[in-house]
Amino acid sequence: MRALATLAIVALAATCLAAATTLTRITVIGASVSDGFGLRLRTTLPDGSRPVTGVNVAQVLQAAARDPSLVITTHASSMYFSDPVRYARRSVERTLADKPTLVLAIDWMFWNAYGSSGVGGKRIDGCDDRMALLETGLAAMEPLAATGVPIVLGDIPDMQSAIGGGMITENMVPDEACLARLNARLKSWTDTHPNITLLPGRAGWPTGCGPLGSFSPRKSGTFSGGRQTTAGASATTAAGASSGCP
């Protein structure tokens, strides 16, 4: 249910941002939360079978959209952690080509603060290295922010509780003081960009980090190529993986 609350907050922020513009093209960028890590759609078909399919945030939004002409694209990647500097730059370049009217980047900043590898592949040794990595993320985002497109950007969550869960180790996580520095810098940067709404996630991202609750697409249907098609079926998400990590 916490995952649903997060998506509701994103949708509310997006609605507020989009109020002054025509919402025709949404681009989703980020890491594994946006890429659907741990998110599964279980569909009950007329014959009683219950196939389970992986879905991402863009597909969830597409299924929930009331306007079938709304174009939703994703450049999110579960491999973001492997080279955050490159993935940050590449995702922004591709988003610029989309010419979106709204950008959802709820976990885009995560690996620009977490991990064990910093700028230039240098091993992170202290908060200053994490701050330097954050600056590369802000620099990568700047061309997109400068277009004036509304952006919903997630801040940097506290993932201390995920240490030892199978994907995050202690040396990959900023301590409390460092996390405060990182978020303070992020906020000061977003404060200079009125088109960016900063989405608080300091309690930790629920998606991909535990049970995901349920999602009911509009009426009933199945996913097909990221779009919902009615087929007399109902759908809910299955519980996600508990190893947990954007």
PDB file of C-alpha atoms in Angstrom:
ATOM      1  CA  MET A   1       0.000   0.000   0.000  1.00  0.00           C
ATOM      2  CA  ARG A   2       2.925   2.342   0.588  1.00  0.00           C
ATOM      3  CA  ALA A   3       3.852   1.908  -3.064  1.00  0.00           C
ATOM      4  CA  LEU A   4       0.379   3.032  -4.059  1.00  0.00           C
ATOM      5  CA  ALA A   5       0.710   6.063  -1.805  1.00  0.00           C
ATOM      6  CA  THR A   6       3.981   6.946  -3.502  1.00  0.00           C
ATOM      7  CA  LEU A   7       2.415   6.701  -6.938  1.00  0.00           C
ATOM      8  CA  ALA A   8      -0.522   8.791  -5.731  1.00  0.00           C
ATOM      9  CA  ILE A   9       1.854  11.514  -4.558  1.00  0.00           C
ATOM     10  CA  VAL A  10       3.656  11.410  -7.897  1.00  0.00           C
ATOM     11  CA  ALA A  11       0.361  11.677  -9.756  1.00  0.00           C
ATOM     12  CA  LEU A  12      -0.790  14.578  -7.581  1.00  0.00           C
ATOM     13  CA  ALA A  13       2.473  16.447  -8.068  1.00  0.00           C
ATOM     14  CA  ALA A  14       2.320  15.763 -11.792  1.00  0.00           C
ATOM     15  CA  THR A  15      -1.242  17.051 -11.982  1.00  0.00           C
ATOM     16  CA  CYS A  16      -0.321  20.252 -10.191  1.00  0.00           C
ATOM     17  CA  LEU A  17       2.675  20.795 -12.444  1.00  0.00           C
ATOM     18  CA  ALA A  18       0.757  20.046 -15.598  1.00  0.00           C
ATOM     19  CA  ALA A  19      -2.116  22.392 -14.794  1.00  0.00           C
ATOM     20  CA  ALA A  20      -0.640  25.226 -16.842  1.00  0.00           C
ATOM     21  CA  THR A  21       0.372  23.115 -19.846  1.00  0.00           C
ATOM     22  CA  THR A  22      -1.058  20.538 -22.206  1.00  0.00           C
ATOM     23  CA  LEU A  23      -0.159  17.074 -20.956  1.00  0.00           C
ATOM     24  CA  THR A  24       0.504  15.084 -24.123  1.00  0.00           C
ATOM     25  CA  ARG A  25       3.886  13.394 -23.630  1.00  0.00           C
ATOM     26  CA  ILE A  26       5.319  11.994 -20.376  1.00  0.00           C
ATOM     27  CA  THR A  27       8.853  10.651 -20.138  1.00  0.00           C
ATOM     28  CA  VAL A  28       9.940   8.487 -17.194  1.00  0.00           C
ATOM     29  CA  ILE A  29      13.637   8.408 -16.298  1.00  0.00           C
ATOM     30  CA  GLY A  30      15.436   6.846 -13.380  1.00  0.00           C
ATOM     31  CA  ALA A  31      16.765   3.593 -11.996  1.00  0.00           C
ATOM     32  CA  SER A  32      15.166   0.297 -11.019  1.00  0.00           C
ATOM     33  CA  VAL A  33      12.143   1.712  -9.162  1.00  0.00           C
ATOM     34  CA  SER A  34      11.074   3.444 -12.366  1.00  0.00           C
ATOM     35  CA  ASP A  35      12.116   0.389 -14.380  1.00  0.00           C
ATOM     36  CA  GLY A  36       9.714  -1.780 -12.381  1.00  0.00           C
ATOM     37  CA  PHE A  37      12.076  -3.761 -10.163  1.00  0.00           C
ATOM     38  CA  GLY A  38       9.921  -6.137  -8.092  1.00  0.00           C
ATOM     39  CA  LEU A  39       6.703  -4.912  -9.727  1.00  0.00           C
ATOM     40  CA  ARG A  40       4.604  -7.735 -11.142  1.00  0.00           C
ATOM     41  CA  LEU A  41       1.160  -7.703 -12.705  1.00  0.00           C
ATOM     42  CA  ARG A  42      -0.946 -10.767 -11.982  1.00  0.00           C
ATOM     43  CA  THR A  43      -3.835 -11.016 -14.427  1.00  0.00           C
ATOM     44  CA  THR A  44      -6.817 -13.324 -14.000  1.00  0.00           C
ATOM     45  CA  LEU A  45      -7.973 -14.405 -17.453  1.00  0.00           C
ATOM     46  CA  PRO A  46     -11.438 -15.734 -18.368  1.00  0.00           C
ATOM     47  CA  ASP A  47     -10.085 -19.289 -18.437  1.00  0.00           C
ATOM     48  CA  GLY A  48      -8.991 -18.931 -14.793  1.00  0.00           C
ATOM     49  CA  SER A  49      -5.265 -18.796 -15.492  1.00  0.00           C
ATOM     50  CA  ARG A  50      -3.237 -16.141 -13.651  1.00  0.00           C
ATOM     51  CA  PRO A  51      -0.135 -15.177 -15.638  1.00  0.00           C
ATOM     52  CA  VAL A  52       2.342 -12.810 -13.971  1.00  0.00           C
ATOM     53  CA  THR A  53       4.108 -10.179 -16.044  1.00  0.00           C
ATOM     54  CA  GLY A  54       6.738  -7.620 -15.107  1.00  0.00           C
ATOM     55  CA  VAL A  55       5.680  -4.004 -15.616  1.00  0.00           C
ATOM     56  CA  ASN A  56       7.347  -0.635 -15.143  1.00  0.00           C
ATOM     57  CA  VAL A  57       6.111   2.744 -13.949  1.00  0.00           C
ATOM     58  CA  ALA A  58       5.483   3.979 -17.491  1.00  0.00           C
ATOM     59  CA  GLN A  59       3.192   1.007 -18.163  1.00  0.00           C
ATOM     60  CA  VAL A  60       1.308   1.558 -14.908  1.00  0.00           C
ATOM     61  CA  LEU A  61       0.748   5.196 -15.837  1.00  0.00           C
ATOM     62  CA  GLN A  62      -0.320   4.250 -19.356  1.00  0.00           C
ATOM     63  CA  ALA A  63      -2.897   1.797 -18.020  1.00  0.00           C
ATOM     64  CA  ALA A  64      -4.258   4.405 -15.610  1.00  0.00           C
ATOM     65  CA  ALA A  65      -4.415   7.183 -18.216  1.00  0.00           C
ATOM     66  CA  ARG A  66      -7.886   8.279 -19.273  1.00  0.00           C
ATOM     67  CA  ASP A  67      -6.618   9.680 -22.558  1.00  0.00           C
ATOM     68  CA  PRO A  68      -5.444   6.917 -24.941  1.00  0.00           C
ATOM     69  CA  SER A  69      -3.587   9.511 -27.005  1.00  0.00           C
ATOM     70  CA  LEU A  70      -1.257  10.295 -24.095  1.00  0.00           C
ATOM     71  CA  VAL A  71       2.269   9.203 -25.062  1.00  0.00           C
ATOM     72  CA  ILE A  72       4.322   7.773 -22.193  1.00  0.00           C
ATOM     73  CA  THR A  73       7.953   6.877 -22.825  1.00  0.00           C
ATOM     74  CA  THR A  74      10.557   5.428 -20.478  1.00  0.00           C
ATOM     75  CA  HIS A  75      14.320   5.682 -20.439  1.00  0.00           C
ATOM     76  CA  ALA A  76      14.632   4.180 -16.956  1.00  0.00           C
ATOM     77  CA  SER A  77      17.212   1.456 -16.449  1.00  0.00           C
ATOM     78  CA  SER A  78      17.897  -1.083 -13.725  1.00  0.00           C
ATOM     79  CA  MET A  79      21.567  -0.827 -14.777  1.00  0.00           C
ATOM     80  CA  TYR A  80      21.819   2.828 -13.710  1.00  0.00           C
ATOM     81  CA  PHE A  81      23.971   1.804 -10.724  1.00  0.00           C
ATOM     82  CA  SER A  82      26.731   0.459 -12.984  1.00  0.00           C
ATOM     83  CA  ASP A  83      27.699   3.872 -14.379  1.00  0.00           C
ATOM     84  CA  PRO A  84      25.541   6.699 -12.963  1.00  0.00           C
ATOM     85  CA  VAL A  85      27.447   9.457 -14.763  1.00  0.00           C
ATOM     86  CA  ARG A  86      26.879   7.871 -18.176  1.00  0.00           C
ATOM     87  CA  TYR A  87      23.291   6.798 -17.521  1.00  0.00           C
ATOM     88  CA  ALA A  88      22.358  10.234 -16.183  1.00  0.00           C
ATOM     89  CA  ARG A  89      23.714  11.989 -19.252  1.00  0.00           C
ATOM     90  CA  ARG A  90      22.255   9.486 -21.707  1.00  0.00           C
ATOM     91  CA  SER A  91      18.773   9.489 -20.184  1.00  0.00           C
ATOM     92  CA  VAL A  92      18.627  13.284 -20.328  1.00  0.00           C
ATOM     93  CA  GLU A  93      19.791  13.327 -23.955  1.00  0.00           C
ATOM     94  CA  ARG A  94      17.069  10.853 -24.908  1.00  0.00           C
ATOM     95  CA  THR A  95      14.453  12.758 -22.934  1.00  0.00           C
ATOM     96  CA  LEU A  96      15.330  15.993 -24.692  1.00  0.00           C
ATOM     97  CA  ALA A  97      14.704  14.223 -27.998  1.00  0.00           C
ATOM     98  CA  ASP A  98      11.232  13.200 -26.760  1.00  0.00           C
ATOM     99  CA  LYS A  99      10.209  16.838 -26.204  1.00  0.00           C
ATOM    100  CA  PRO A 100       8.005  15.798 -23.255  1.00  0.00           C
ATOM    101  CA  THR A 101       5.412  17.956 -21.558  1.00  0.00           C
ATOM    102  CA  LEU A 102       6.133  16.263 -18.201  1.00  0.00           C
ATOM    103  CA  VAL A 103       9.105  14.301 -16.827  1.00  0.00           C
ATOM    104  CA  LEU A 104       8.868  11.841 -13.918  1.00  0.00           C
ATOM    105  CA  ALA A 105      12.267  11.235 -12.330  1.00  0.00           C
ATOM    106  CA  ILE A 106      11.360   9.783  -8.944  1.00  0.00           C
ATOM    107  CA  ASP A 107      14.563   7.754  -8.430  1.00  0.00           C
ATOM    108  CA  TRP A 108      16.824   9.412 -10.983  1.00  0.00           C
ATOM    109  CA  MET A 109      19.117  10.982  -8.368  1.00  0.00           C
ATOM    110  CA  PHE A 110      19.568   7.817  -6.286  1.00  0.00           C
ATOM    111  CA  TRP A 111      22.778   6.466  -7.807  1.00  0.00           C
ATOM    112  CA  ASN A 112      24.159   9.987  -8.040  1.00  0.00           C
ATOM    113  CA  ALA A 113      24.514   9.745  -4.261  1.00  0.00           C
ATOM    114  CA  TYR A 114      24.637   6.039  -3.419  1.00  0.00           C
ATOM    115  CA  GLY A 115      27.037   3.308  -4.513  1.00  0.00           C
ATOM    116  CA  SER A 116      30.739   2.672  -4.055  1.00  0.00           C
ATOM    117  CA  SER A 117      32.051   4.065  -7.346  1.00  0.00           C
ATOM    118  CA  GLY A 118      32.340   7.817  -7.785  1.00  0.00           C
ATOM    119  CA  VAL A 119      33.351  10.249 -10.520  1.00  0.00           C
ATOM    120  CA  GLY A 120      35.765   8.710 -12.995  1.00  0.00           C
ATOM    121  CA  GLY A 121      35.282   5.288 -11.468  1.00  0.00           C
ATOM    122  CA  LYS A 122      37.163   6.351  -8.345  1.00  0.00           C
ATOM    123  CA  ARG A 123      36.170   4.448  -5.233  1.00  0.00           C
ATOM    124  CA  ILE A 124      34.045   6.627  -2.963  1.00  0.00           C
ATOM    125  CA  ASP A 125      35.899   7.572   0.200  1.00  0.00           C
ATOM    126  CA  GLY A 126      33.765   9.905   2.251  1.00  0.00           C
ATOM    127  CA  CYS A 127      30.971  12.383   1.743  1.00  0.00           C
ATOM    128  CA  ASP A 128      32.961  14.783  -0.434  1.00  0.00           C
ATOM    129  CA  ASP A 129      33.148  12.079  -3.106  1.00  0.00           C
ATOM    130  CA  ARG A 130      29.377  11.611  -2.928  1.00  0.00           C
ATOM    131  CA  MET A 131      28.867  15.353  -3.224  1.00  0.00           C
ATOM    132  CA  ALA A 132      31.066  15.378  -6.331  1.00  0.00           C
ATOM    133  CA  LEU A 133      28.990  12.568  -7.826  1.00  0.00           C
ATOM    134  CA  LEU A 134      25.814  14.495  -7.045  1.00  0.00           C
ATOM    135  CA  GLU A 135      27.190  17.515  -8.897  1.00  0.00           C
ATOM    136  CA  THR A 136      27.625  15.418 -12.046  1.00  0.00           C
ATOM    137  CA  GLY A 137      23.963  14.463 -11.790  1.00  0.00           C
ATOM    138  CA  LEU A 138      22.858  18.064 -11.393  1.00  0.00           C
ATOM    139  CA  ALA A 139      25.017  19.093 -14.357  1.00  0.00           C
ATOM    140  CA  ALA A 140      23.477  16.319 -16.467  1.00  0.00           C
ATOM    141  CA  MET A 141      19.948  17.393 -15.516  1.00  0.00           C
ATOM    142  CA  GLU A 142      20.601  21.086 -16.192  1.00  0.00           C
ATOM    143  CA  PRO A 143      19.888  21.058 -19.975  1.00  0.00           C
ATOM    144  CA  LEU A 144      16.522  19.386 -19.336  1.00  0.00           C
ATOM    145  CA  ALA A 145      15.668  21.747 -16.489  1.00  0.00           C
ATOM    146  CA  ALA A 146      16.567  24.703 -18.702  1.00  0.00           C
ATOM    147  CA  THR A 147      13.829  23.806 -21.197  1.00  0.00           C
ATOM    148  CA  GLY A 148      11.198  24.692 -18.601  1.00  0.00           C
ATOM    149  CA  VAL A 149       9.430  21.332 -18.872  1.00  0.00           C
ATOM    150  CA  PRO A 150       7.724  20.347 -15.585  1.00  0.00           C
ATOM    151  CA  ILE A 151       9.852  17.746 -13.777  1.00  0.00           C
ATOM    152  CA  VAL A 152       8.905  15.657 -10.742  1.00  0.00           C
ATOM    153  CA  LEU A 153      12.280  14.812  -9.188  1.00  0.00           C
ATOM    154  CA  GLY A 154      12.676  12.507  -6.221  1.00  0.00           C
ATOM    155  CA  ASP A 155      15.080  13.501  -3.489  1.00  0.00           C
ATOM    156  CA  ILE A 156      17.616  11.122  -1.968  1.00  0.00           C
ATOM    157  CA  PRO A 157      15.981   8.567   0.339  1.00  0.00           C
ATOM    158  CA  ASP A 158      17.367   6.992   3.488  1.00  0.00           C
ATOM    159  CA  MET A 159      18.111   3.355   2.644  1.00  0.00           C
ATOM    160  CA  GLN A 160      19.886   2.375   5.857  1.00  0.00           C
ATOM    161  CA  SER A 161      17.220  -0.268   6.442  1.00  0.00           C
ATOM    162  CA  ALA A 162      18.144  -1.996   3.165  1.00  0.00           C
ATOM    163  CA  ILE A 163      21.738  -2.717   4.217  1.00  0.00           C
ATOM    164  CA  GLY A 164      22.307  -6.451   4.246  1.00  0.00           C
ATOM    165  CA  GLY A 165      19.197  -7.157   2.204  1.00  0.00           C
ATOM    166  CA  GLY A 166      21.154  -8.649  -0.656  1.00  0.00           C
ATOM    167  CA  MET A 167      21.798  -5.609  -2.878  1.00  0.00           C
ATOM    168  CA  ILE A 168      23.021  -2.719  -0.726  1.00  0.00           C
ATOM    169  CA  THR A 169      26.092  -2.917   1.481  1.00  0.00           C
ATOM    170  CA  GLU A 170      27.135  -0.451   4.156  1.00  0.00           C
ATOM    171  CA  ASN A 171      29.887   1.155   2.064  1.00  0.00           C
ATOM    172  CA  MET A 172      27.313   2.087  -0.592  1.00  0.00           C
ATOM    173  CA  VAL A 173      25.120   4.136   1.760  1.00  0.00           C
ATOM    174  CA  PRO A 174      25.718   7.743   2.878  1.00  0.00           C
ATOM    175  CA  ASP A 175      25.553   8.272   6.625  1.00  0.00           C
ATOM    176  CA  GLU A 176      22.920  10.528   8.157  1.00  0.00           C
ATOM    177  CA  ALA A 177      25.065  13.673   8.081  1.00  0.00           C
ATOM    178  CA  CYS A 178      26.071  13.081   4.478  1.00  0.00           C
ATOM    179  CA  LEU A 179      22.492  12.387   3.430  1.00  0.00           C
ATOM    180  CA  ALA A 180      21.483  15.730   4.932  1.00  0.00           C
ATOM    181  CA  ARG A 181      24.251  17.484   2.949  1.00  0.00           C
ATOM    182  CA  LEU A 182      23.220  15.770  -0.272  1.00  0.00           C
ATOM    183  CA  ASN A 183      19.551  16.675   0.106  1.00  0.00           C
ATOM    184  CA  ALA A 184      20.361  20.233   1.148  1.00  0.00           C
ATOM    185  CA  ARG A 185      22.404  20.699  -2.021  1.00  0.00           C
ATOM    186  CA  LEU A 186      19.679  19.094  -4.131  1.00  0.00           C
ATOM    187  CA  LYS A 187      17.055  21.363  -2.627  1.00  0.00           C
ATOM    188  CA  SER A 188      19.144  24.486  -3.149  1.00  0.00           C
ATOM    189  CA  TRP A 189      19.548  23.512  -6.810  1.00  0.00           C
ATOM    190  CA  THR A 190      15.865  22.765  -7.366  1.00  0.00           C
ATOM    191  CA  ASP A 191      14.918  26.020  -5.643  1.00  0.00           C
ATOM    192  CA  THR A 192      16.522  27.828  -8.599  1.00  0.00           C
ATOM    193  CA  HIS A 193      14.361  25.874 -11.074  1.00  0.00           C
ATOM    194  CA  PRO A 194      10.656  26.686 -10.601  1.00  0.00           C
ATOM    195  CA  ASN A 195       9.646  23.997 -13.098  1.00  0.00           C
ATOM    196  CA  ILE A 196      10.966  21.232 -10.790  1.00  0.00           C
ATOM    197  CA  THR A 197       8.928  19.743  -7.958  1.00  0.00           C
ATOM    198  CA  LEU A 198      11.061  17.887  -5.414  1.00  0.00           C
ATOM    199  CA  LEU A 199       9.325  14.704  -4.263  1.00  0.00           C
ATOM    200  CA  PRO A 200      10.338  13.709  -0.704  1.00  0.00           C
ATOM    201  CA  GLY A 201      11.418  10.103  -0.346  1.00  0.00           C
ATOM    202  CA  ARG A 202      13.671  10.238   2.702  1.00  0.00           C
ATOM    203  CA  ALA A 203      11.812   7.385   4.413  1.00  0.00           C
ATOM    204  CA  GLY A 204      12.948   5.039   1.636  1.00  0.00           C
ATOM    205  CA  TRP A 205      11.367   4.046  -1.659  1.00  0.00           C
ATOM    206  CA  PRO A 206       8.804   1.305  -1.140  1.00  0.00           C
ATOM    207  CA  THR A 207       8.658   0.091  -4.737  1.00  0.00           C
ATOM    208  CA  GLY A 208      11.082  -2.775  -5.215  1.00  0.00           C
ATOM    209  CA  CYS A 209      11.883  -2.770  -1.517  1.00  0.00           C
ATOM    210  CA  GLY A 210       9.085  -4.953  -0.180  1.00  0.00           C
ATOM    211  CA  PRO A 211       5.458  -5.967  -0.783  1.00  0.00           C
ATOM    212  CA  LEU A 212       3.870  -3.709  -3.344  1.00  0.00           C
ATOM    213  CA  GLY A 213       0.215  -4.059  -2.402  1.00  0.00           C
ATOM    214  CA  SER A 214      -2.215  -3.961  -5.298  1.00  0.00           C
ATOM    215  CA  PHE A 215      -2.933  -1.900  -8.368  1.00  0.00           C
ATOM    216  CA  SER A 216      -6.254  -1.994 -10.176  1.00  0.00           C
ATOM    217  CA  PRO A 217      -6.166  -0.639 -13.729  1.00  0.00           C
ATOM    218  CA  ARG A 218      -9.121   1.400 -14.907  1.00  0.00           C
ATOM    219  CA  LYS A 219     -12.069  -1.014 -15.005  1.00  0.00           C
ATOM    220  CA  SER A 220     -10.406  -4.283 -16.039  1.00  0.00           C
ATOM    221  CA  GLY A 221      -7.883  -5.274 -18.615  1.00  0.00           C
ATOM    222  CA  THR A 222      -4.492  -6.594 -19.521  1.00  0.00           C
ATOM    223  CA  PHE A 223      -1.266  -4.909 -20.523  1.00  0.00           C
ATOM    224  CA  SER A 224      -0.256  -5.001 -24.162  1.00  0.00           C
ATOM    225  CA  GLY A 225       2.816  -3.077 -25.248  1.00  0.00           C
ATOM    226  CA  GLY A 226       2.492  -0.710 -22.344  1.00  0.00           C
ATOM    227  CA  ARG A 227      -1.168   0.039 -23.059  1.00  0.00           C
ATOM    228  CA  GLN A 228      -4.256  -1.374 -21.416  1.00  0.00           C
ATOM    229  CA  THR A 229      -6.623  -3.418 -23.522  1.00  0.00           C
ATOM    230  CA  THR A 230      -9.909  -4.588 -22.061  1.00  0.00           C
ATOM    231  CA  ALA A 231     -10.233  -8.329 -22.181  1.00  0.00           C
ATOM    232  CA  GLY A 232     -12.656  -9.131 -19.396  1.00  0.00           C
ATOM    233  CA  ALA A 233      -9.769  -9.607 -16.981  1.00  0.00           C
ATOM    234  CA  SER A 234      -8.946  -8.110 -13.629  1.00  0.00           C
ATOM    235  CA  ALA A 235      -5.400  -7.268 -12.569  1.00  0.00           C
ATOM    236  CA  THR A 236      -3.448  -6.685  -9.387  1.00  0.00           C
ATOM    237  CA  THR A 237       0.233  -6.509  -8.593  1.00  0.00           C
ATOM    238  CA  ALA A 238       1.877  -9.408  -6.850  1.00  0.00           C
ATOM    239  CA  ALA A 239       4.167  -8.855  -3.888  1.00  0.00           C
ATOM    240  CA  GLY A 240       7.567  -7.611  -4.965  1.00  0.00           C
ATOM    241  CA  ALA A 241      11.034  -8.723  -4.038  1.00  0.00           C
ATOM    242  CA  SER A 242      12.163  -7.795  -0.536  1.00  0.00           C
ATOM    243  CA  SER A 243      15.877  -7.367  -1.286  1.00  0.00           C
ATOM    244  CA  GLY A 244      14.989  -3.774  -2.017  1.00  0.00           C
ATOM    245  CA  CYS A 245      16.834  -1.097  -3.923  1.00  0.00           C
ATOM    246  CA  PRO A 246      16.213   1.634  -6.474  1.00  0.00           C
TER     247      PRO A 246
END
